[in-house]
Structure formats: structure tokens, C-alpha cells
């Protein structure tokens, strides 16, 4: 079964190997077991139910909460020659009727529907359809513990009651343990196999920059983007206002930036989203509301302009980068003002205790002086032994020192000001500033005034954050955010204890190695120009077909084309992400660009060679299957060779492969459609009843024989 699954993986998706866990999950589903899959964003969950859907007879119903995602997912499936459709409120009655009919006729393998609809149809449509598998995507929506609870999802527990014999596969990227347990309980699956993949995403670099004021962050970000021409990214901000200001600042520098938050009209929001997906916007400045509804695989970086509320949210948001597996960068900015604001929010809600605890863990992550990935993964219950080498701490190990004296200076200043000041005033006093308010209070007269003048504001802010984290001081949220000395702080102040501090990272430049790595990566291929040319072609095709560019081929595939420079069909099909149908639709165009740019020759030449190779085997009386096997090509490709050979009169008859009835149907379709752009037009017109290869053969027949002798049969 798994070898069959591997063949489908190659044929439809163009991938050579399953990712960790995919094959095991697929096997279980085929064995009709209920399965729960926990895998990080970008881990490859979709294939876990899409390939079983292809292997099983009948239909797979996919429950998915986001209408906006359904269309993209279905487009992506269709572009891989997998018949899929969706039912949701955006369709007309007629369109729905049509889809239901196709499902009944077995012409559709995957049907996406919303949870509401699923519940309504439980005793109606679903009982009529040949359903063999239920897939519940974003399964965490069923849990009120999760961050995205949807009441409609809770009704899904009725699935098992109503259809005890149909297997259920539930999938989520939620890493939170409570939610995980709750999902299994809520779905009422009697004895599910649970698969938990590692949540590690090694291709994401992790960096934290603390103590940088908002204005400087903007400068820093502009520099960062300048280094990443054409690379898409998302900047998450805490407030709506910040998203707008940031967008304006970026636009002023000529960066194509948009902004997205819940206060904008919905049409504006969807336009921003579409423009981002279609590479018309390079950057979106957004509140957390952005990203759920997009599946863009080539987001190359994610920045948090402010500290996120908790690690789950942070992890999910950075997870939107690098879904194609290519290296991507993430940066988190963080200072005391953010912490103060977030703590205030957390205290206000009904879940204050949990929220404060979660924020505290977030803060610990941000303040980490050991490998950040270790901290992140340990939060999700994994215990990696090695440092990751791809986070700012690994790349720039922190130096510890005895900071007792420094801490004493700060604490003593606080004491002398009767613990009535906040961070900014404390730092100003330590640095000997002559601001009006400081002088008015007479703080310039205390003994520690100016005692820390040798350090920058940012360095002091980082020390104070460390003191907070060490529990030496705390913020009195109910007393105007003034700083207070704790019991252990007093121990340091009175010399009973030492304070271990970490050297601050004032201006963290991107590590030279990473920069070099990225540059090398960007230049892969012919000094980058080949990649750009391929990208341009992809954009033209995407615009013509009205599909997002990454659905044509993702960045990883283009990168591989640019570095491997495939010459022939075989070589092109060996590129990860180039499946059979994709090759047929676009392969030749991409080959042409590669040929012209790299070898200065026309692609036609090699095309003839591969076709002639097929002819040689054909003349040895090998069957199509045998030729395909021998040449390690797909059957569809061999049929397309046969069509070409037939047109050139190298082969005289193709009636063995396509019946006259079928040729007639194609002819009817041709008449009705008029000029056809692509095989898919005919395929769709014929309700997917006739295979692509037969359509191709039929077209060759019609072209060669003229039209007249076909009609009446
Ligand atoms: P998830 O739903 O878990 O976030 P997806 O199913 O969207 O992830 O997959 C993420 C990306 O990884 C997609 O571009 C997908 O085509 C790709 N992918 C999935 N499985 C494989 C595989 N076995 N080999 C290569 N790429 C894969
Ligand atoms: Zn690390």
C-alpha cells in the first residue's frame, strides 16, 4: 500500500519521499483506524488525508473552518490533478447541485465543507454520499481550551455516533498539551492512534532583540528588509495603530507594504490578503488576526514588533514563515513597555492567573541565555539535547558576569527614590540625565545619580529586564508601574547574595555566517538571474491562470530548478514539487527558460530525443506500462509521447488506447468550448470522466484525421 502511496506522492505532488510520520499516518487511515495527527504548521498534514482519499474508493469529507482557505486548497489540489471541491456559503444553489452530483458520480475525491454545514448535513447529504473518510482540519477548534474555539466544532462528536464505521482523521498544529488531550476527548474517538510529530522547525532562525525603542526598531526593520529584496514577510504588532504607522514608514521607503487588522472593512482586509498571496505586497503589518486564512508557502520572514502574549501564539505566528522548508528568519523585539502593557491586559481578563503565567513563560523565552529552540521545544514537551545553532544565542553565546555591583546601583537608586519611580526615570537617574521632571523631584541630589553613566539607555533597560526575570524587582501595576524591590532583591542590595547577569546585546548585527549563507542561497542558480527568470515566468502563468504563484510551483521547486538546471523531461520531473500534471501544464515553458538562459539552445531538441526514445521501445513491442517502467517516466508522459509520434506518422494507430466514443466526446467538448487553452478545459467540460492522456490522444486523432469521419459512429 505504501508503495502505491509513494507513487501517488510523486505523480500528484512531485515529491520523492514522505516526511516523518506521513507514511505511518497514511497506513493507519487506510487500515480504517481513527487517527489524531499533531504536526507543526508546514509539517505536511494535508498529505496525510489527501493521499488516503486517493487510495480509498469513494469520497473524503474535509471539515475546515476557514472559507477563505477552502478555495486555495481546492485550487492547489486541482492543480495537482486531484479532483476536489468545496461546499460553502459562497456558492450558488446551481453550483452546489453540480458538485453534489459529481460527488455522487464518484468524480470527486475530496469535498471540503464548513463545520456548520457538516452538522446540518449529518443526517441528510452525508448519508447519501459514498463517504469513506472524514478529515477534521484545525481540530483544535473543538476545544474551548484552545486559542480558536468554534462552538460548531463541538457537534462533530456526533460523527462517530452517526458513522461508527467511517474512520476519522483529526489534524492540528496546536502544541498546547491541554488542548491536545481535550481534542481527543471531545471527538469521542474510541481508540485513536495518536501521532505527535516534533514541533521543531529547524529552517526558522530565532532572534530576540530587547531594549530597542520603537523608533529604532523601525530603522532596524527597514535595514532588514533592504537586505531581502522581493522576500515576503509579516510584521505582527500589538495595536492597530502601530500596524498603520509602520506601514506608512515602510511605504515612505518604497517598500510595498500593507496593513491588516480587525478594525478595517472586510473588503479591504481581503484585498490586502490577496495582494500578499499574489506577491503584490511584500510586507503586511498586522495584528494577530492575520495569517489564519492564508496558506502562502513562501513567507521568508516574520517579525514581532512587540512581545506576543504567550508562546503558543508566538510559535504559531513565526510558523507562518518557511512552510516550503526553505530557510526563513524570525525576529522578536521586546522591551519593558511591552511587558507592562501585556501584563495589564493579562490581569484584566477572567483567566488572569493562566494568562499571567503564560506571559511569564514568554518573557523567560525572550530573556533566555541558552539556546532559544531548546526553551521553545521544552515548552511543548520535547527535550532536544543539542543546541540548535540557528538562534541568536547559539550564534552569539551570552557572557555571564558577576553583576552584583550593577544591580546594587540600581536597587540603591530605587530605594533612595522610595520605590516611587518607573523604568525610564530610574535609568535617567542612573545615567545622570538633566530632564526637567527629574530635577523637579530633586532626584539629581541622590547619591547614585549618574552612577551608571557609562552604560547606554538600552543596556540599562536590558539589565532591568534581567533583574525582573531574576525576581530581584517587580512592577507594581496598581501603582503607576513603579518598580519595587523584592525580598531577594534586598539580599543582593545588602550583599548577602550575588547577582549573575548576562552581557547585553546592544546592537545585534545579523551574524556574518548567516548573512553569507543567505546570500549564497539567493545567488544559487545562474548568479540569481535564472531564479529571477523562473520567478517571472511563474508570475506570468499565475496571473494568466488567476492562481497564487506558489500554487504553480513553490519557491523550493524554483530554487531547485535554478540550481539543478534540468535539461530534459526526466530531469525536470526529478525536481521536488514537479508532479505529472504540473509538468504537463508548465514543464516545457520552464525548461525553455532554463535552456535558453543556461545553454542557449532551444528546448525542442531534447523534447524530440525523449520522444524518440519512447518510439524505439514502442517498436520493440513494449506496452505503454512497460515503457513507462523502463524509462522511469509516468504512463501519462508516455501517452503524450505516443500522441506526438502519432501526429508525426511514426505510429499509425492509437485506437487501442482511446475509443471512438471517447474521441467523439472530446470532439463535442471542443465544439462547445471553442478555442481551448489547456487540457483541463476539456477535462472539466467532460466532468472528469475522461483521463488526461486519453484527451491528449483524442486531440491528436482529431487533429490528424480532420473532423468529418468521427462524428457519426
Ligand atoms: P500543514 O497543513 O501541516 O501546515 P501542508 O500540508 O500545507 O502543511 O504542507 C506544507 C508544505 O510542505 C506544502 O508546500 C507541501 O506541499 C509540502 N510537503 C508536504 N509533504 C511533503 C513531502 N513529503 N515532501 C516535500 N514537501 C512536502
Ligand atoms: Zn539555538
Coordinates of N, CA, C and O in Angstrom, one line a residue, residues 175-310:
X175 N 0.1 22.9 19.8 CA 1.2 22.2 20.6 C 0.8 22.2 22.0 O 1.4 21.5 22.8
X176 N -0.2 22.9 22.4 CA -0.5 23.0 23.8 C -1.1 21.7 24.3 O -2.1 21.2 23.8
X177 N -0.6 21.2 25.4 CA -0.9 19.8 25.8 C -2.4 19.7 26.3 O -3.0 18.7 26.0
X178 N -2.8 20.7 27.0 CA -4.2 20.6 27.5 C -5.2 20.5 26.3 O -6.1 19.7 26.3
X179 N -4.9 21.3 25.3 CA -5.8 21.3 24.1 C -5.7 20.0 23.4 O -6.7 19.4 23.0
X180 N -4.5 19.4 23.3 CA -4.4 18.1 22.7 C -5.2 17.1 23.3 O -6.0 16.3 22.7
X181 N -5.2 17.0 24.7 CA -5.9 16.0 25.4 C -7.4 16.2 25.1 O -8.2 15.3 24.9
X182 N -7.8 17.5 25.2 CA -9.2 17.8 25.0 C -9.7 17.4 23.6 O -10.9 17.0 23.5
X183 N -8.9 17.6 22.6 CA -9.4 17.3 21.3 C -9.8 15.8 21.2 O -10.9 15.5 20.7
X184 N -9.0 14.9 21.7 CA -9.2 13.5 21.7 C -10.5 13.2 22.5 O -11.4 12.4 22.0
X185 N -10.7 13.8 23.6 CA -11.8 13.6 24.4 C -13.1 14.1 23.7 O -14.1 13.4 23.6
X186 N -13.0 15.3 23.2 CA -14.2 15.9 22.6 C -14.7 15.1 21.3 O -15.9 15.1 21.0
X187 N -13.7 14.6 20.6 CA -14.1 14.0 19.3 C -14.7 12.6 19.5 O -15.3 12.0 18.6
X188 N -14.6 12.1 20.8 CA -15.2 10.9 21.1 C -14.7 9.7 20.3 O -15.5 8.8 19.9
X189 N -13.4 9.7 20.0 CA -12.9 8.6 19.2 C -12.6 7.5 20.2 O -11.8 7.7 21.1
X190 N -13.1 6.3 19.9 CA -13.0 5.2 20.9 C -11.5 4.8 21.2 O -11.1 4.7 22.4
X191 N -10.7 4.7 20.2 CA -9.4 4.2 20.4 C -8.4 4.7 19.3 O -7.9 3.9 18.6
X192 N -8.2 6.0 19.3 CA -7.5 6.5 18.2 C -6.0 6.3 18.3 O -5.4 6.1 19.4
X193 N -5.3 6.2 17.1 CA -3.9 6.2 17.1 C -3.5 7.7 17.1 O -4.0 8.5 16.3
X194 N -2.6 8.1 18.0 CA -2.2 9.5 18.1 C -0.8 9.6 17.6 O 0.1 8.9 18.1
X195 N -0.6 10.5 16.7 CA 0.8 10.8 16.1 C 1.2 12.2 16.5 O 0.5 13.2 16.2
X196 N 2.3 12.3 17.2 CA 2.8 13.6 17.6 C 4.2 13.8 16.9 O 5.1 13.2 17.3
X197 N 4.2 14.7 16.0 CA 5.5 15.0 15.3 C 6.3 16.0 16.1 O 5.7 16.7 17.0
X198 N 7.5 16.0 15.9 CA 8.3 17.0 16.5 C 7.9 18.4 16.1 O 7.5 18.6 14.9
X199 N 7.8 19.3 17.0 CA 7.4 20.7 16.7 C 8.6 21.5 16.2 O 8.5 22.7 16.0
X200 N 9.7 20.9 16.1 CA 10.9 21.7 15.7 C 10.8 22.1 14.3 O 10.4 21.3 13.4
X201 N 11.1 23.3 14.0 CA 11.2 23.8 12.6 C 12.6 24.4 12.4 O 12.8 25.6 12.5
X202 N 13.5 23.5 12.1 CA 14.9 23.9 12.1 C 15.2 25.0 11.0 O 16.2 25.7 11.1
X203 N 14.3 25.1 10.0 CA 14.6 26.1 9.0 C 14.3 27.5 9.4 O 14.6 28.5 8.7
X204 N 13.7 27.7 10.6 CA 13.4 29.0 11.1 C 14.5 29.5 12.0 O 14.7 28.9 13.0
X205 N 15.1 30.6 11.7 CA 16.1 31.1 12.6 C 15.3 31.9 13.7 O 14.3 32.5 13.4
X206 N 15.8 31.9 14.9 CA 15.1 32.6 16.0 C 16.0 33.7 16.6 O 17.2 33.4 16.9
X207 N 15.5 35.0 16.6 CA 16.3 36.0 17.2 C 15.4 36.9 18.1 O 14.3 37.1 17.7
X208 N 16.0 37.4 19.2 CA 15.3 38.3 20.0 C 16.1 39.5 20.2 O 17.3 39.4 20.4
X209 N 15.5 40.7 20.0 CA 16.3 42.0 20.3 C 15.6 42.7 21.4 O 14.4 43.1 21.2
X210 N 16.2 42.9 22.5 CA 15.5 43.6 23.5 C 16.0 45.0 23.8 O 17.2 45.3 23.5
X211 N 15.2 45.8 24.4 CA 15.6 47.1 24.8 C 15.7 48.1 23.7 O 16.2 49.2 23.8
X212 N 15.2 47.8 22.5 CA 15.3 48.7 21.4 C 14.0 49.5 21.3 O 12.9 49.0 21.2
X213 N 14.1 50.8 21.3 CA 12.9 51.7 21.3 C 12.2 51.6 19.9 O 12.8 51.4 18.9
X214 N 10.9 51.8 19.9 CA 10.1 51.6 18.7 C 10.7 52.3 17.5 O 10.8 51.8 16.4
X215 N 11.2 53.6 17.6 CA 11.7 54.3 16.5 C 12.9 53.6 15.9 O 13.1 53.5 14.7
X216 N 13.7 53.1 16.8 CA 14.9 52.4 16.3 C 14.6 51.1 15.7 O 15.2 50.6 14.8
X217 N 13.5 50.5 16.2 CA 13.1 49.2 15.6 C 12.7 49.4 14.2 O 13.0 48.6 13.3
X218 N 12.0 50.5 13.9 CA 11.6 50.8 12.5 C 12.8 50.9 11.6 O 12.8 50.3 10.5
X219 N 13.8 51.6 12.1 CA 15.1 51.7 11.3 C 15.7 50.3 11.0 O 16.1 50.0 9.9
X220 N 15.7 49.6 12.1 CA 16.3 48.2 12.1 C 15.5 47.4 11.1 O 16.1 46.7 10.3
X221 N 14.2 47.5 11.1 CA 13.4 46.7 10.2 C 13.6 47.1 8.7 O 13.7 46.2 7.8
X222 N 13.7 48.4 8.5 CA 13.9 48.9 7.1 C 15.3 48.3 6.6 O 15.3 47.8 5.5
X223 N 16.3 48.3 7.4 CA 17.6 47.7 7.0 C 17.4 46.2 6.7 O 17.9 45.7 5.7
X224 N 16.7 45.6 7.6 CA 16.5 44.1 7.4 C 15.8 43.8 6.1 O 16.2 42.9 5.4
X225 N 14.8 44.6 5.8 CA 14.0 44.4 4.5 C 14.9 44.7 3.3 O 14.8 44.0 2.3
X226 N 15.7 45.8 3.5 CA 16.5 46.2 2.3 C 17.5 45.0 1.9 O 17.8 44.9 0.7
X227 N 17.8 44.2 2.9 CA 18.6 43.1 2.6 C 17.9 41.9 2.0 O 18.5 40.9 1.7
X228 N 16.6 42.1 1.9 CA 15.7 40.9 1.4 C 14.8 41.4 0.3 O 13.6 41.2 0.4
X229 N 15.4 41.8 -0.8 CA 14.6 42.3 -1.9 C 13.6 41.2 -2.3 O 14.0 40.0 -2.4
X230 N 12.4 41.5 -2.5 CA 11.4 40.5 -3.1 C 11.0 39.4 -2.1 O 10.3 38.5 -2.5
X231 N 11.5 39.4 -0.9 CA 11.2 38.3 0.0 C 10.0 38.8 0.9 O 10.1 39.7 1.6
X232 N 9.0 38.0 0.9 CA 7.8 38.4 1.6 C 7.9 38.1 3.1 O 8.5 37.2 3.5
X233 N 7.3 39.0 3.9 CA 7.3 38.9 5.3 C 6.1 39.5 6.0 O 5.4 40.3 5.4
X234 N 5.9 39.1 7.3 CA 4.8 39.6 8.0 C 5.4 40.3 9.3 O 6.3 39.7 9.9
X235 N 4.8 41.4 9.7 CA 5.3 42.1 10.9 C 4.0 42.1 11.9 O 3.0 42.8 11.5
X236 N 4.1 41.4 13.0 CA 3.0 41.4 13.9 C 3.2 42.5 14.9 O 4.3 42.7 15.5
X237 N 2.1 43.3 15.2 CA 2.2 44.4 16.1 C 1.0 44.1 17.1 O 0.1 43.5 16.9
X238 N 1.2 44.8 18.3 CA 0.2 44.7 19.3 C -1.0 45.5 19.0 O -2.1 45.1 19.3
X239 N -0.8 46.7 18.5 CA -2.0 47.6 18.3 C -2.3 47.9 16.8 O -1.4 47.8 16.0
X240 N -3.5 48.2 16.6 CA -3.9 48.6 15.2 C -3.1 49.8 14.7 O -2.7 49.9 13.6
X241 N -3.0 50.7 15.7 CA -2.3 52.0 15.3 C -0.9 51.7 14.9 O -0.4 52.3 13.9
X242 N -0.2 50.8 15.6 CA 1.2 50.5 15.2 C 1.2 49.9 13.8 O 2.1 50.3 13.0
X243 N 0.3 49.1 13.5 CA 0.4 48.5 12.1 C 0.3 49.6 11.1 O 1.0 49.5 10.1
X244 N -0.6 50.5 11.3 CA -0.7 51.6 10.3 C 0.5 52.5 10.2 O 1.0 52.8 9.1
X245 N 1.0 52.9 11.3 CA 2.2 53.7 11.4 C 3.4 53.0 10.7 O 4.1 53.6 9.9
X246 N 3.5 51.8 11.0 CA 4.6 51.0 10.5 C 4.5 50.9 9.0 O 5.5 51.1 8.2
X247 N 3.3 50.6 8.5 CA 3.1 50.5 7.1 C 3.5 51.8 6.4 O 4.2 51.8 5.4
X248 N 3.1 52.9 7.0 CA 3.4 54.2 6.4 C 4.9 54.4 6.3 O 5.4 54.9 5.3
X249 N 5.6 54.1 7.4 CA 7.0 54.2 7.5 C 7.7 53.4 6.4 O 8.6 53.8 5.7
X250 N 7.2 52.2 6.2 CA 7.8 51.3 5.2 C 7.5 51.8 3.8 O 8.4 51.8 2.9
X251 N 6.3 52.3 3.6 CA 5.9 52.8 2.3 C 6.7 54.0 1.9 O 7.2 54.1 0.8
X252 N 7.0 54.8 2.9 CA 7.8 56.0 2.6 C 9.2 55.6 2.1 O 9.9 56.4 1.5
X253 N 9.6 54.4 2.4 CA 10.9 54.0 2.0 C 10.8 53.1 0.7 O 11.7 52.4 0.3
X254 N 9.6 53.2 0.1 CA 9.4 52.5 -1.2 C 9.2 51.0 -1.1 O 9.3 50.3 -2.0
X255 N 8.9 50.5 0.2 CA 8.6 49.1 0.3 C 7.1 48.9 0.1 O 6.3 49.6 0.7
X256 N 6.8 47.9 -0.6 CA 5.3 47.6 -0.8 C 4.8 46.9 0.4 O 4.9 45.7 0.6
X257 N 4.1 47.8 1.2 CA 3.6 47.3 2.5 C 2.1 47.6 2.6 O 1.7 48.6 2.1
X258 N 1.4 46.7 3.3 CA 0.0 46.9 3.6 C -0.2 46.7 5.0 O 0.7 46.3 5.8
X259 N -1.5 47.0 5.5 CA -1.7 46.7 6.9 C -3.0 46.0 7.0 O -3.9 46.0 6.2
X260 N -3.1 45.2 8.1 CA -4.3 44.3 8.3 C -4.6 44.3 9.8 O -3.8 43.9 10.6
X261 N -5.9 44.7 10.1 CA -6.3 44.5 11.5 C -7.8 44.4 11.5 O -8.5 44.8 10.5
X262 N -8.4 44.0 12.6 CA -9.8 43.8 12.7 C -10.7 45.0 12.5 O -11.9 45.0 12.2
X263 N -10.0 46.2 12.6 CA -10.8 47.4 12.5 C -11.0 47.9 11.1 O -11.7 48.8 10.8
X264 N -10.4 47.2 10.1 CA -10.6 47.6 8.7 C -11.8 46.9 8.1 O -12.1 45.8 8.5
X265 N -12.4 47.6 7.1 CA -13.5 46.9 6.4 C -13.1 45.6 5.8 O -11.9 45.5 5.4
X266 N -14.1 44.7 5.7 CA -13.6 43.3 5.3 C -13.1 43.2 3.9 O -12.2 42.5 3.6
X267 N -13.7 44.1 3.0 CA -13.2 44.0 1.6 C -11.7 44.5 1.6 O -10.9 44.0 0.8
X268 N -11.4 45.5 2.4 CA -10.0 46.0 2.4 C -9.1 44.9 2.9 O -8.0 44.7 2.4
X269 N -9.6 44.2 4.0 CA -8.8 43.1 4.5 C -8.5 42.0 3.5 O -7.4 41.6 3.4
X270 N -9.6 41.7 2.8 CA -9.4 40.6 1.9 C -8.5 41.0 0.7 O -7.7 40.2 0.2
X271 N -8.6 42.3 0.4 CA -7.7 42.7 -0.7 C -6.2 42.6 -0.3 O -5.4 42.2 -1.0
X272 N -6.0 43.1 0.9 CA -4.6 43.0 1.5 C -4.1 41.6 1.4 O -3.0 41.3 1.0
X273 N -5.0 40.7 1.9 CA -4.6 39.3 2.0 C -4.3 38.8 0.6 O -3.3 38.1 0.3
X274 N -5.2 39.1 -0.4 CA -5.0 38.6 -1.8 C -3.7 39.2 -2.4 O -2.9 38.4 -3.0
X275 N -3.5 40.5 -2.1 CA -2.3 41.1 -2.7 C -1.0 40.4 -2.1 O 0.0 40.3 -2.8
X276 N -1.1 40.1 -0.9 CA 0.1 39.4 -0.3 C 0.3 38.0 -0.9 O 1.4 37.7 -1.3
X277 N -0.8 37.3 -1.0 CA -0.7 35.9 -1.5 C -0.2 36.0 -2.9 O 0.6 35.2 -3.4
X278 N -0.6 37.0 -3.7 CA -0.2 37.1 -5.1 C 1.0 37.9 -5.3 O 1.3 38.4 -6.4
X279 N 1.8 38.1 -4.3 CA 3.1 38.8 -4.3 C 3.0 40.2 -4.8 O 4.0 40.8 -5.3
X280 N 1.8 40.9 -4.6 CA 1.8 42.3 -5.0 C 2.2 43.1 -3.8 O 2.5 44.3 -4.0
X281 N 2.1 42.6 -2.6 CA 2.6 43.3 -1.4 C 3.7 42.4 -0.9 O 3.6 41.2 -0.8
X282 N 4.8 43.1 -0.5 CA 5.9 42.3 0.0 C 5.8 42.1 1.5 O 6.1 41.1 2.1
X283 N 5.2 43.1 2.2 CA 5.1 43.1 3.7 C 3.7 43.4 4.1 O 3.0 44.3 3.6
X284 N 3.2 42.7 5.1 CA 2.0 43.1 5.8 C 2.2 43.3 7.2 O 2.9 42.5 7.9
X285 N 1.8 44.5 7.7 CA 1.9 44.8 9.1 C 0.6 44.5 9.7 O -0.4 45.0 9.3
X286 N 0.5 43.6 10.7 CA -0.8 43.1 11.1 C -0.9 42.9 12.6 O 0.1 42.8 13.3
X287 N -2.1 42.8 13.0 CA -2.3 42.3 14.4 C -2.5 40.8 14.2 O -2.5 40.3 13.1
X288 N -2.6 40.1 15.3 CA -2.6 38.7 15.3 C -3.7 38.1 14.4 O -3.6 36.9 14.0
X289 N -4.7 38.9 14.1 CA -5.8 38.4 13.2 C -5.3 37.9 11.9 O -6.0 37.2 11.2
X290 N -4.1 38.3 11.5 CA -3.7 38.0 10.1 C -2.9 36.6 10.0 O -2.0 36.4 10.8
X291 N -3.3 35.8 9.0 CA -2.5 34.7 8.8 C -3.2 33.4 8.8 O -2.9 32.4 8.2
X292 N -4.3 33.3 9.7 CA -5.1 32.1 9.8 C -5.6 31.7 8.4 O -5.6 30.6 8.1
X293 N -6.0 32.7 7.6 CA -6.7 32.4 6.4 C -5.7 32.3 5.2 O -6.2 32.3 4.0
X294 N -4.4 32.2 5.4 CA -3.6 32.1 4.3 C -2.6 30.9 4.4 O -2.3 30.4 5.4
X295 N -2.3 30.4 3.2 CA -1.5 29.2 3.1 C -0.2 29.5 2.3 O 0.3 28.6 1.8
X296 N 0.2 30.7 2.3 CA 1.3 31.1 1.5 C 2.6 30.4 1.9 O 3.0 30.5 3.1
X297 N 3.2 29.7 1.0 CA 4.3 28.9 1.5 C 5.6 29.6 1.5 O 6.6 29.2 2.1
X298 N 5.7 30.8 0.8 CA 7.0 31.4 0.6 C 7.1 32.7 1.5 O 7.7 33.7 1.0
X299 N 6.5 32.7 2.7 CA 6.8 33.8 3.6 C 8.2 33.6 4.1 O 8.5 32.5 4.7
X300 N 9.1 34.5 3.9 CA 10.5 34.3 4.2 C 10.9 34.8 5.5 O 12.0 34.5 6.0
X301 N 10.1 35.6 6.1 CA 10.5 36.1 7.5 C 9.2 36.6 8.2 O 8.2 37.0 7.6
X302 N 9.3 36.5 9.6 CA 8.2 37.1 10.4 C 8.9 37.9 11.5 O 9.9 37.4 12.1
X303 N 8.4 39.1 11.7 CA 8.9 39.9 12.8 C 7.8 40.2 13.8 O 6.7 40.4 13.4
X304 N 8.1 40.1 15.1 CA 7.2 40.5 16.1 C 7.7 41.9 16.6 O 8.8 42.0 17.2
X305 N 6.9 42.9 16.3 CA 7.3 44.3 16.6 C 7.1 44.4 18.2 O 7.8 45.3 18.8
X306 N 6.2 43.6 18.7 CA 6.0 43.6 20.2 C 6.1 42.2 20.7 O 5.9 41.3 19.9
X307 N 6.2 42.1 22.0 CA 6.2 40.8 22.6 C 4.9 40.2 22.5 O 3.9 40.8 22.8
X308 N 4.8 38.9 22.0 CA 3.5 38.2 22.0 C 3.0 37.9 23.4 O 3.8 37.9 24.3
X309 N 1.7 37.6 23.5 CA 1.1 37.3 24.8 C 1.5 36.0 25.4 O 1.6 35.8 26.6
X310 N 1.8 35.0 24.5 CA 2.2 33.7 25.0 C 2.9 32.9 24.0 O 3.0 33.3 22.8

